[in-house]
Coordinates of C-alpha atoms and ligand atoms in Angstrom, one line a residue:
X17 CA -5.5 0.1 -30.8
X18 CA -7.4 2.0 -28.0
X19 CA -4.9 3.5 -25.2
X20 CA -2.9 0.9 -23.9
X21 CA -3.0 2.2 -20.5
X22 CA -6.5 2.5 -21.0
X23 CA -6.7 -1.2 -21.9
X24 CA -4.6 -2.6 -18.7
X25 CA -7.1 0.2 -16.3
X26 CA -4.0 1.4 -15.3
X27 CA -3.1 5.6 -15.0
X28 CA -0.3 7.0 -17.5
X29 CA 1.6 7.1 -14.7
X30 CA 1.3 4.0 -13.3
X31 CA 4.7 2.6 -11.6
X32 CA 6.2 -1.0 -13.5
X33 CA 4.6 -2.8 -10.4
X34 CA 1.1 -1.4 -10.7
X35 CA 1.2 -2.2 -14.5
X36 CA 2.6 -5.6 -14.3
X37 CA -0.9 -6.4 -11.2
X38 CA -3.2 -4.9 -13.4
X39 CA -2.0 -7.3 -16.3
X40 CA -1.7 -10.5 -14.4
X41 CA -5.3 -9.9 -12.8
X42 CA -6.9 -9.5 -16.4
X43 CA -4.2 -12.5 -17.4
X44 CA -5.8 -14.7 -14.7
X45 CA -9.3 -14.0 -16.2
X46 CA -8.9 -14.2 -19.7
X47 CA -6.3 -16.9 -20.2
X48 CA -7.0 -18.8 -23.3
X49 CA -6.2 -22.4 -20.5
X50 CA -8.6 -21.1 -18.3
X51 CA -11.2 -19.5 -21.1
X52 CA -10.8 -21.0 -24.6
X53 CA -13.9 -18.3 -26.2
X54 CA -12.1 -16.5 -29.3
X55 CA -13.5 -13.3 -28.5
X56 CA -12.2 -13.5 -24.9
X57 CA -8.6 -15.2 -26.8
X58 CA -8.9 -11.7 -29.3
X59 CA -9.3 -9.7 -26.1
X60 CA -6.4 -10.7 -24.1
X61 CA -4.2 -11.1 -27.5
X62 CA -4.7 -7.3 -27.1
X63 CA -4.0 -6.3 -23.9
X64 CA -0.9 -8.9 -24.1
X65 CA 0.4 -6.5 -26.7
X66 CA -0.8 -3.6 -24.5
X67 CA 1.7 -5.7 -22.1
X68 CA 4.2 -6.2 -23.7
X69 CA 4.5 -2.6 -24.9
X70 CA 4.4 -0.9 -21.3
X71 CA 6.4 -3.4 -19.3
X72 CA 9.5 -2.6 -21.3
X73 CA 11.1 0.6 -20.2
X74 CA 12.5 1.6 -23.7
X75 CA 9.4 0.5 -25.4
X76 CA 7.2 2.6 -22.9
X77 CA 8.8 5.5 -23.4
X78 CA 8.5 4.9 -27.0
X79 CA 4.8 5.1 -26.9
X80 CA 4.4 8.3 -24.6
X81 CA 6.3 10.1 -27.0
X82 CA 3.8 9.2 -29.7
X83 CA 5.0 6.2 -31.1
X84 CA 7.6 6.7 -33.1
X85 CA 9.6 3.8 -34.1
X86 CA 6.9 1.1 -33.3
X87 CA 6.1 -1.5 -36.3
X88 CA 8.9 -0.5 -38.5
X89 CA 8.4 -3.9 -40.3
X90 CA 12.1 -5.0 -39.7
X91 CA 14.0 -7.6 -38.5
X92 CA 13.6 -11.4 -39.1
X93 CA 12.5 -14.1 -36.3
X94 CA 10.5 -16.8 -36.0
X95 CA 6.6 -16.3 -35.2
X96 CA 6.8 -14.8 -32.2
X97 CA 3.3 -16.0 -30.9
X98 CA 1.9 -13.6 -28.8
X99 CA 2.3 -16.2 -25.6
X100 CA 6.2 -15.2 -26.4
X101 CA 5.7 -11.6 -24.7
X102 CA 3.2 -13.6 -21.8
X103 CA 6.5 -15.5 -20.6
X104 CA 9.0 -12.7 -21.6
X105 CA 9.9 -13.8 -25.1
X106 CA 9.3 -11.3 -28.2
X107 CA 11.7 -9.0 -30.6
X108 CA 10.9 -5.6 -31.1
X109 CA 8.2 -5.5 -32.8
X110 CA 4.3 -5.3 -32.6
X111 CA 1.9 -2.9 -33.7
X112 CA 2.3 1.2 -34.2
X113 CA 0.5 3.6 -31.7
X114 CA -2.3 5.7 -33.4
X115 CA -1.2 8.1 -31.1
X116 CA 1.4 10.2 -31.7
X117 CA 3.1 13.3 -31.0
X118 CA 1.8 16.5 -31.9
X119 CA 3.8 19.7 -33.8
X120 CA 4.9 22.4 -31.9
X121 CA 3.7 25.5 -33.0
X122 CA 4.4 29.1 -33.6
X123 CA 3.1 32.5 -33.2
X124 CA 4.6 35.8 -33.2
X125 CA 3.1 38.1 -31.2
X126 CA 3.5 42.3 -31.6
X127 CA 4.2 44.0 -28.8
X128 CA 5.0 48.3 -27.4
X129 CA 8.1 49.2 -26.2
X130 CA 6.7 50.0 -22.9
X131 CA 5.1 46.2 -22.8
X132 CA 8.8 45.1 -23.8
X133 CA 10.0 46.8 -20.9
X134 CA 7.4 46.5 -18.3
X135 CA 5.8 42.9 -19.0
X136 CA 2.1 42.3 -20.3
X137 CA -0.6 40.2 -20.1
X138 CA -1.8 39.2 -23.0
X139 CA -4.7 37.0 -24.6
X140 CA -3.5 34.9 -27.9
X141 CA -6.3 33.3 -29.9
X142 CA -4.7 30.7 -32.3
X143 CA -6.4 28.1 -34.5
X144 CA -4.5 24.3 -33.7
X145 CA -5.7 20.8 -33.5
X146 CA -7.0 19.7 -30.4
X147 CA -8.2 16.7 -29.3
X148 CA -11.5 15.9 -31.3
X149 CA -14.4 16.1 -28.5
X150 CA -16.7 13.8 -30.0
X151 CA -14.0 10.8 -29.4
X152 CA -12.3 12.6 -27.3
X153 CA -9.4 11.0 -29.7
X154 CA -10.0 7.6 -30.4
X155 CA -11.7 8.0 -33.8
X156 CA -14.0 6.0 -34.1
X157 CA -17.7 6.4 -33.7
X158 CA -19.6 6.8 -30.7
X159 CA -20.0 3.5 -28.7
X160 CA -17.2 1.6 -30.5
X161 CA -13.8 0.5 -30.3
X162 CA -11.4 0.1 -33.2
X163 CA -11.1 -4.3 -34.0
X164 CA -8.4 -6.4 -34.5
X165 CA -6.9 -6.4 -37.8
X166 CA -8.0 -10.0 -39.4
X167 CA -5.0 -10.0 -42.2
X168 CA -2.8 -9.5 -39.2
X169 CA -3.6 -10.6 -36.1
X170 CA -3.9 -6.9 -34.0
X171 CA 0.5 -8.2 -35.0
X172 CA 0.5 -4.7 -37.4
X173 CA 3.1 -6.5 -39.8
X174 CA 2.9 -9.2 -41.7
X175 CA 5.5 -12.2 -42.4
X176 CA 6.7 -13.8 -46.0
X177 CA 8.1 -16.9 -45.8
X178 CA 10.6 -17.3 -48.1
X179 CA 12.1 -19.9 -50.0
X180 CA 16.2 -19.3 -51.1
X181 CA 18.7 -22.6 -51.5
X182 CA 19.6 -21.0 -48.1
X183 CA 16.7 -22.1 -46.9
X184 CA 13.7 -20.2 -45.4
X185 CA 13.9 -17.0 -45.1
X186 CA 11.1 -14.6 -42.6
X187 CA 10.7 -11.1 -43.8
X188 CA 7.8 -9.1 -42.3
X189 CA 6.2 -5.3 -43.4
X190 CA 4.0 -3.3 -42.2
X191 CA 0.3 -4.3 -42.2
X192 CA -1.0 -3.0 -45.0
X193 CA -4.9 -2.8 -44.5
X194 CA -4.3 -2.2 -40.8
X195 CA -1.3 0.7 -41.8
X196 CA 0.7 -1.5 -38.9
X197 CA -1.9 -0.2 -36.5
X198 CA -3.3 -3.5 -35.6
X199 CA -6.2 -2.5 -35.6
X200 CA -8.7 -1.1 -38.1
X201 CA -11.7 1.4 -37.4
X202 CA -14.8 0.2 -38.7
X203 CA -17.1 3.0 -38.0
X204 CA -14.7 6.3 -37.6
X205 CA -15.9 9.4 -36.0
X206 CA -17.8 11.8 -37.7
X207 CA -16.6 15.0 -36.7
X208 CA -12.7 14.0 -36.5
X209 CA -12.9 11.0 -40.1
X210 CA -11.1 9.1 -37.5
X211 CA -8.5 11.5 -36.9
X212 CA -9.2 11.4 -33.1
X213 CA -8.0 15.7 -33.3
X214 CA -10.3 18.8 -34.9
X215 CA -8.8 22.3 -35.6
X216 CA -10.4 24.7 -33.2
X217 CA -10.0 28.3 -32.4
X218 CA -8.1 28.5 -28.7
X219 CA -7.5 31.5 -26.2
X220 CA -4.7 31.0 -24.7
X221 CA -3.5 33.7 -22.2
X222 CA 0.6 34.2 -22.4
X223 CA 2.0 36.3 -19.6
X224 CA 5.1 38.0 -21.5
X225 CA 8.0 38.8 -19.1
X226 CA 9.6 42.4 -18.5
X227 CA 12.1 42.6 -20.6
X228 CA 11.8 40.5 -24.1
X229 CA 12.8 41.7 -27.7
X230 CA 12.4 41.3 -30.7
X231 CA 13.3 37.3 -31.4
X232 CA 12.7 36.1 -28.0
X233 CA 11.0 32.7 -27.9
X234 CA 8.6 32.0 -24.9
X235 CA 7.9 28.1 -25.2
X236 CA 4.7 27.2 -23.4
X237 CA 4.6 23.3 -22.8
X238 CA 1.6 21.4 -24.2
X239 CA -0.2 24.0 -25.6
X240 CA 0.5 23.9 -29.5
X241 CA -1.0 21.1 -32.1
X242 CA -2.5 17.8 -30.5
X243 CA -0.9 14.6 -32.4
X244 CA -3.0 12.2 -34.7
X245 CA -5.1 10.1 -32.2
X246 CA -5.5 12.3 -29.3
X247 CA -2.0 11.7 -28.5
X248 CA 0.2 14.5 -26.5
X249 CA -0.1 17.9 -27.4
X250 CA 3.4 19.5 -29.2
X251 CA 4.3 23.1 -27.7
X252 CA 3.7 26.4 -28.4
X253 CA 6.2 29.4 -29.3
X254 CA 4.8 32.9 -28.8
X255 CA 8.0 34.9 -30.7
X256 CA 8.6 38.5 -29.9
X257 CA 8.1 41.1 -32.2
X258 CA 8.6 45.1 -30.7
X259 CA 6.9 48.0 -32.5
X260 CA 8.9 50.6 -33.6
X261 CA 8.9 53.6 -30.8
X262 CA 7.6 56.9 -31.4
X263 CA 11.0 58.7 -31.0
X264 CA 13.0 56.4 -28.5
X265 CA 15.6 53.9 -30.3
X266 CA 16.5 50.7 -27.9
X267 CA 20.0 49.0 -28.1
X268 CA 19.5 46.3 -25.3
X269 CA 18.5 48.1 -22.4
X270 CA 19.9 51.2 -22.9
X271 CA 17.2 53.1 -24.9
X272 CA 18.2 56.7 -27.0
X273 CA 16.4 59.9 -27.4
X274 CA 17.2 63.0 -29.1
X275 CA 15.8 66.6 -27.6
X276 CA 16.2 70.0 -29.1
X277 CA 16.9 72.6 -27.1
X278 CA 17.4 76.3 -28.4
X279 CA 20.6 77.9 -28.9
X280 CA 19.4 80.2 -26.1
X281 CA 19.0 77.6 -23.9
X282 CA 21.9 75.9 -24.9
X283 CA 24.2 79.2 -24.0
X284 CA 22.1 80.0 -20.9
X285 CA 21.7 76.6 -19.6
X286 CA 17.9 75.2 -18.1
X287 CA 16.0 72.7 -17.4
X288 CA 13.6 70.2 -19.7
X289 CA 10.7 68.1 -18.9
X290 CA 11.6 64.8 -21.4
X291 CA 8.7 62.3 -21.7
X292 CA 10.2 58.9 -20.8
X293 CA 8.3 55.2 -20.5
X294 CA 7.8 56.7 -16.4
X295 CA 6.2 59.4 -17.7
X296 CA 8.0 63.1 -17.2
X297 CA 11.4 63.7 -16.1
X298 CA 13.2 66.6 -15.4
X299 CA 16.8 67.2 -16.2
X300 CA 18.6 69.8 -16.3
X301 CA 21.2 71.7 -19.2
X302 CA 24.3 72.5 -18.7
X303 CA 25.2 76.0 -19.4
X304 CA 27.5 76.0 -22.7
X305 CA 25.4 72.5 -23.9
X306 CA 26.9 71.4 -27.7
X307 CA 24.8 69.4 -29.8
X308 CA 26.0 65.7 -29.4
X309 CA 26.2 65.9 -25.9
X310 CA 24.7 63.0 -23.5
X311 CA 22.7 62.5 -20.5
X312 CA 22.5 59.9 -19.2
X313 CA 18.9 58.8 -17.0
X314 CA 19.9 55.9 -15.0
X315 CA 17.5 53.1 -14.7
X316 CA 15.0 54.7 -17.1
X317 CA 16.3 52.1 -19.8
X318 CA 14.6 48.5 -20.4
X319 CA 14.3 46.0 -17.9
X320 CA 16.7 43.3 -18.0
X321 CA 15.1 40.0 -19.1
X322 CA 14.9 37.6 -16.1
X323 CA 16.3 40.7 -13.5
X324 CA 14.4 44.2 -12.1
X325 CA 17.2 46.1 -12.9
X326 CA 17.3 48.7 -15.9
X327 CA 19.8 49.7 -18.1
X328 CA 20.4 53.9 -18.4
X329 CA 17.8 56.4 -21.2
X330 CA 20.5 58.9 -22.6
X331 CA 19.6 62.0 -23.8
X332 CA 21.2 63.2 -27.2
X333 CA 21.1 66.9 -27.1
X334 CA 20.8 69.0 -30.3
X335 CA 21.1 72.6 -30.3
X336 CA 19.0 74.4 -32.8
X337 CA 20.2 77.2 -34.8
X338 CA 17.8 79.9 -35.2
X339 CA 17.2 79.9 -39.0
X340 CA 14.5 83.5 -39.1
X341 CA 16.4 86.2 -37.4
X342 CA 14.6 89.4 -37.0
X343 CA 16.9 92.6 -37.9
X344 CA 17.1 93.2 -34.0
X345 CA 18.3 90.0 -33.4
X346 CA 20.8 89.7 -36.4
X347 CA 22.0 93.1 -35.2
X348 CA 22.2 92.1 -31.0
X349 CA 23.7 87.9 -32.9
X350 CA 26.3 90.4 -34.4
X351 CA 27.4 91.9 -31.7
X352 CA 27.5 89.2 -29.8
X353 CA 30.4 87.5 -32.3
X354 CA 32.1 90.8 -32.3
X355 CA 32.4 91.1 -28.5
X356 CA 34.3 87.1 -29.1
X357 CA 36.7 88.1 -31.7
X358 CA 34.7 85.8 -33.7
X359 CA 34.2 86.3 -37.4
X360 CA 32.5 84.3 -39.9
X361 CA 33.3 80.7 -40.3
X362 CA 34.1 78.3 -38.2
X363 CA 36.6 75.0 -37.4
X364 CA 36.2 71.6 -38.1
X365 CA 34.2 69.7 -35.6
X366 CA 36.2 66.5 -34.2
X367 CA 35.5 63.3 -31.8
X368 CA 32.8 63.1 -29.9
X369 CA 30.4 65.6 -32.5
X370 CA 30.8 63.5 -35.6
X371 CA 30.8 60.0 -34.2
X372 CA 27.4 61.2 -32.8
X373 CA 26.1 61.6 -36.1
X374 CA 27.3 58.9 -37.5
X375 CA 25.9 56.6 -35.4
X376 CA 22.4 58.3 -34.7
X377 CA 21.8 59.8 -38.6
X378 CA 20.5 56.2 -39.1
X379 CA 18.3 55.7 -35.8
X380 CA 16.9 59.4 -36.8
X381 CA 16.8 59.6 -40.1
X382 CA 18.9 62.4 -40.0
Ligands
ZN407 ZN1 -13.1 12.6 -33.3
ZN408 ZN1 -3.3 -5.8 -40.3

């Protein structure tokens, strides 16, 4: 069956009133009482079946969703003449739509930490189902259209009368000849084999917002797979995968980095320049800085999603102990130790230092 809206000559967003008017107009021309020609009557039945669906809010919704729930082949009842539909009768049956809602699709996209922080524009190349350009979804060869199924007369179901001691029982089931569609494509479109859709490569521009992180999904409505019969496309989900940064470690909207300073710099204090996502940033190292102490660079962390505010960058200081000393340096350090009354040895580190090492050992591979 062709698109029901097309059969009535109305837009997809037509109001119930517009649909009724359109149908009345066609019915006046095609009604069997006026025009008994069998070909015209077939057409009349098709249009009436289309009206039956589109005039019923619930059925129309089902059809718009892709036709699930149509012509399930259940239900008992008398032969509902097509005229029943015209006069408001008829049950919840009818041919099922060829058009089906398309599937959702998922694509993963890798972003750098900077892209995750500031957002970026990407063009994704994906291969998915699109409406067949040759038949625009009808599945029919050029110049042809589906013809009414001769077995079920367009009902999409066949009915059997079974005699039992209770009397006659009527059962319906989906028509095997037309698979319940009520119509048969005699000459399928060669490009899509009657599917109404083909696979094609598409370039889709995507705006990745600032503040995303691994696992975040963006939903692009209607950019998924087109359904059978050229049915409405599902959604495309773009899942973020954040690449590991060379030296920045992310924890929500906070970033961490480790900076090594010399023993002398830690003792005397200095200014150093560190590389952040925003470029070089100068930080002051206070005299007497210990390994494990931290300096927060406000607003140099990650952007918070759906906000312009940013977290902090925490710089973890590691004081480097010299491994090779010249004789001269060794002598100076010995004198330095003596002057402070220190001997070889040390004391157990507590609290802060230990937790820092524990927390970042894994992150920094130490
Ligand atoms: Zn086609
Ligand atoms: Zn049939």
